[in-house]
Coordinates of C-alpha atoms in Angstrom, one line a residue:
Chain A
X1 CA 11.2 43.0 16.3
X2 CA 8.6 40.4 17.3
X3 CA 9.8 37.9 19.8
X4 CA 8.1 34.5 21.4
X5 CA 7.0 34.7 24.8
X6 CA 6.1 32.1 27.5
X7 CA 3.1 33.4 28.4
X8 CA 1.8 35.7 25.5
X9 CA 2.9 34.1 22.4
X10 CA 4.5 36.1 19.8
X11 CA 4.9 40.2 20.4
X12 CA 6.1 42.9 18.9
X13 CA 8.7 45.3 20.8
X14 CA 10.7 47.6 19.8
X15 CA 14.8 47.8 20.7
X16 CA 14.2 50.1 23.4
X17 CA 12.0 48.3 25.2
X18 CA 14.9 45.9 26.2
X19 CA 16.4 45.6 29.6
X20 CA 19.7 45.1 29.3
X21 CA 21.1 42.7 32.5
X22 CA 25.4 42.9 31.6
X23 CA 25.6 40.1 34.3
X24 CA 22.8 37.7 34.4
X25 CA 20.3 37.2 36.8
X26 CA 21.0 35.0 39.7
X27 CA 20.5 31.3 38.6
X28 CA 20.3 32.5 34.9
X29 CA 23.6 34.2 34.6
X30 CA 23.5 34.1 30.4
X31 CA 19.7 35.6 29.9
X32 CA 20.9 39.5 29.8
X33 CA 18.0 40.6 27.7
X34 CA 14.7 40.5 29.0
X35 CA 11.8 42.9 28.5
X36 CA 8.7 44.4 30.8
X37 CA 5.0 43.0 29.8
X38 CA 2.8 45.4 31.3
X39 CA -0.5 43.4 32.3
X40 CA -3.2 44.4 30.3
X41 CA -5.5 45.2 33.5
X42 CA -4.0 48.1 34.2
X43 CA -4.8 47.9 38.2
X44 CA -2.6 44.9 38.5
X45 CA 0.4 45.1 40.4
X46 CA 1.8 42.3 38.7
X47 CA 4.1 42.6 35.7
X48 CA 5.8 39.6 33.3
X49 CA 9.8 39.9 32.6
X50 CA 9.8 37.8 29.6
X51 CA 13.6 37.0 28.4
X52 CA 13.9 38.4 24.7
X53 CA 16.4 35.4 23.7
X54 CA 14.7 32.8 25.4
X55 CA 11.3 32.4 24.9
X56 CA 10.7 29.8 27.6
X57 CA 11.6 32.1 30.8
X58 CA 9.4 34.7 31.9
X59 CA 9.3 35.8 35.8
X60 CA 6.2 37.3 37.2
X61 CA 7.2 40.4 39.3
X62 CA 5.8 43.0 41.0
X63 CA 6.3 46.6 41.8
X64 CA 7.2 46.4 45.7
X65 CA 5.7 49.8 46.1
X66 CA 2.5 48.4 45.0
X67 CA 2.1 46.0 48.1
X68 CA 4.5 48.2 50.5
X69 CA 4.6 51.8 50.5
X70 CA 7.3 52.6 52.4
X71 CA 9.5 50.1 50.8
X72 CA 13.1 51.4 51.2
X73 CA 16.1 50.0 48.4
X74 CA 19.5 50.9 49.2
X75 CA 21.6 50.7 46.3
X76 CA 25.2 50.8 47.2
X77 CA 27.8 53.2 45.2
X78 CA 29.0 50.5 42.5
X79 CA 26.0 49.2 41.3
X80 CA 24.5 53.2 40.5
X81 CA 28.0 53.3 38.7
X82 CA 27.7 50.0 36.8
X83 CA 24.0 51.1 36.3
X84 CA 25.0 54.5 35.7
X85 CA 22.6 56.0 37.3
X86 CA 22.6 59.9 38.0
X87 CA 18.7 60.5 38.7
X88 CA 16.6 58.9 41.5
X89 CA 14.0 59.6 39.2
X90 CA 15.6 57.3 36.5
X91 CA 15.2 54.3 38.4
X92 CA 12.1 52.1 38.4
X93 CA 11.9 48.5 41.0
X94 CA 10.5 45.1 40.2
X95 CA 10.8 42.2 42.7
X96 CA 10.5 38.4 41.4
X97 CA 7.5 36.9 42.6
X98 CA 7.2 32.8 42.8
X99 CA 3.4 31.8 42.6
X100 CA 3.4 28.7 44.3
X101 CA 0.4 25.9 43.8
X102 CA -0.8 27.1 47.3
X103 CA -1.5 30.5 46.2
X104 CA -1.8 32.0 49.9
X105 CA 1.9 31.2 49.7
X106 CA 2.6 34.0 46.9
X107 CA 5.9 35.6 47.7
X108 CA 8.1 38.0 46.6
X109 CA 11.8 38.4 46.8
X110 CA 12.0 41.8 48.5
X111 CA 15.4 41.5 49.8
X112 CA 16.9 41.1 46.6
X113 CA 14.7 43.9 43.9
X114 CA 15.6 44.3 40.4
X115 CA 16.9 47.9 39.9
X116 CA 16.4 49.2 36.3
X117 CA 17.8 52.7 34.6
X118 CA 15.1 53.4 32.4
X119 CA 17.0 56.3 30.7
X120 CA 19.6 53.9 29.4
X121 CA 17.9 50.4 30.5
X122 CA 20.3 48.9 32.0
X123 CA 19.3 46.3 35.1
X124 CA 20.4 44.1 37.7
X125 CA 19.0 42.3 40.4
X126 CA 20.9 43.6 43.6
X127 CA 21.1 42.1 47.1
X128 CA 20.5 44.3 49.7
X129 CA 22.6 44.2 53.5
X130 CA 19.1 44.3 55.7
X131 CA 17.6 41.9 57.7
X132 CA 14.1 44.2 57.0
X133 CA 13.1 42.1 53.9
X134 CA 13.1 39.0 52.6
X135 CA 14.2 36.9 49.8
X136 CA 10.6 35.0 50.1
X137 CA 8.3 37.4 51.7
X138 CA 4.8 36.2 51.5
X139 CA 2.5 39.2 50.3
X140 CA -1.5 37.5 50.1
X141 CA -2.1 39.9 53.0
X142 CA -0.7 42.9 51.1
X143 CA -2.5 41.6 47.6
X144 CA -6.0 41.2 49.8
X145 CA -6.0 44.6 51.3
X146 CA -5.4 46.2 48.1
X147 CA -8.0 43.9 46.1
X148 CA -10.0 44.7 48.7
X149 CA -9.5 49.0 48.2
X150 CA -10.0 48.7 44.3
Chain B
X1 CA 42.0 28.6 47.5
X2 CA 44.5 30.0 49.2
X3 CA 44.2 28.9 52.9
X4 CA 45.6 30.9 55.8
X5 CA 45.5 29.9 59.8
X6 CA 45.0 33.0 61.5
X7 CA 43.8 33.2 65.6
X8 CA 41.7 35.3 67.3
X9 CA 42.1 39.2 66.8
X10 CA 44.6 38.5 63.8
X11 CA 43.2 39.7 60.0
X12 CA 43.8 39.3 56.9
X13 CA 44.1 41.9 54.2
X14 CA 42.6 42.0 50.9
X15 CA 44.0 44.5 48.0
X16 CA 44.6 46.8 50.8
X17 CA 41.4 48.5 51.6
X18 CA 39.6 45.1 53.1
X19 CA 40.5 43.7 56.2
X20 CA 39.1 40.7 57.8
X21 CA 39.5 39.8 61.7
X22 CA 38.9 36.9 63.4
X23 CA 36.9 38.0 66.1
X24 CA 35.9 35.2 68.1
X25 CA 35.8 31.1 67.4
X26 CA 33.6 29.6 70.0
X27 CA 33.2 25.8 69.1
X28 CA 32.9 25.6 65.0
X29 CA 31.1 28.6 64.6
X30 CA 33.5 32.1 63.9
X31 CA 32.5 35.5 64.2
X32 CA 34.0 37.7 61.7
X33 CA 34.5 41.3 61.4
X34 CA 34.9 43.2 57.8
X35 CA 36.3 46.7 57.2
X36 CA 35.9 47.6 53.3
X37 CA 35.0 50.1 51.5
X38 CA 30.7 51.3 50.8
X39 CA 31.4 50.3 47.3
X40 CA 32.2 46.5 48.0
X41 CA 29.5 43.6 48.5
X42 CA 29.7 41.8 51.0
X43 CA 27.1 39.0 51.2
X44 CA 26.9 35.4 52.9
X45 CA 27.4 32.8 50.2
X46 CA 24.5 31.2 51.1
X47 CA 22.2 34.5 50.5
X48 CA 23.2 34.4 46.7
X49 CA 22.6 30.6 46.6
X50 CA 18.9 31.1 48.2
X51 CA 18.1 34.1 45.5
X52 CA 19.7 31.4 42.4
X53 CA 17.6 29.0 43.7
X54 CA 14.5 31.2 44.5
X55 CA 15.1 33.1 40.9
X56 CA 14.8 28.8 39.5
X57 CA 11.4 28.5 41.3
X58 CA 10.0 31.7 40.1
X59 CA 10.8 30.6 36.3
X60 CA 8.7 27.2 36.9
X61 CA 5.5 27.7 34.5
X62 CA 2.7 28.9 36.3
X63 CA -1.2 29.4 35.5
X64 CA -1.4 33.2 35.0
X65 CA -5.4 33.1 35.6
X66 CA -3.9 33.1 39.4
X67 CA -3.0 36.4 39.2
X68 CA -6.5 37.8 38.2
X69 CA -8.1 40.2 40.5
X70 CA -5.8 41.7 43.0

């Protein structure tokens, strides 16, 4: 199906590229549908979740691994059931990121990832019990390093 | 809202696998204690508010040439 997109104009993706998000995200608790737009430069850490039903939301997120290694998720016992997730290997991380007008104050929301089953796509955005990350955790330092490895 | 007064080292019980004590009240701040099962979430309501409200500033339009180059 071809959908309209915020940032991309009109695309074409098929029903199983859909995310499906049975409660929402946080501040948009009716979008449940949103897809992944891979960027294009294949490098980039950051990805576009584009709302399939809305064309006028799309987040930019990022994998967290991408800027911190040993980024650690606890997911606790509900959400891997309502996620139904049976395989560590099944689940694949994107945090939100806001891109402010002062781009040195680029953060992502690292206390609170996006957890996604990609064997039956289902998502949510979880909140995890740690005071390690945080919900606006600046990453230009993280971005610069790796910019400056590639 | 159901509104209990309850003192210090008294709980509460919820659907009887979560308990919440009163641990100490010093001034208008209380300290709280929470037994419940690893399955429940238990999160500050403030926490959930910040990630609505960061979640809103994340969807504002933004000029994706920004991101070029990392």
């Amino acid at each position: 199906m071809k959908i309209n997109t915020k940032y991309f104009s009109e695309i074409e993706i098929a029903d199983d590229d859909v995310y499906r998000f049975p409660e929402g995200i946080p501040g948009f608790e009716n979008e449940k549908e949103f897809v992944i737009i891979y960027n294009e430069d294949k490098k980039s850490p950051f990805q576009w979740l584009q709302s399939v039903i809305n064309s006028n939301l799309a987040f930019v997120a990022i994998d967290p691994f991408s800027i911190i290694p040993e980024y650690e998720v606890e997911v606790p016992d509900d959400e891997v059931e309502m996620l139904g997730i049976h395989d560590i290997t099944d689940v694949s991380l994107l945090a939100i990121v806001v891109v402010p007008d002062d781009f040195s104050k680029i953060s992502a929301n690292l206390l609170a990832p996006i957890i996604m089953n990609t064997k039956n796509h289902l998502a949510k955005q979880i909140t995890m019990n740690t005071n390690k990350y945080k919900i606006r955790q600046y990453i230009i330092d993280e971005l610069r390093t790796r910019g400056g490895q590639d | 809202m159901l509104v209990l007064t309850r003192k210090k080292n008294e709980s509460i019980v919820i659907d009887e696998n979560i308990e919440i004590c009163v641990i100490e009240i010093s001034g208008d701040q209380v300290r709280l204690g929470i037994k419940a099962p690893k399955s429940a979430s238990i999160h500050r309501k403030e926490v959930f508010e910040e990630i609505q409200e960061e979640n809103r500033q994340a969807a504002a339009a933004i000029d994706p040439s920004k991101l070029m180059g990392f």
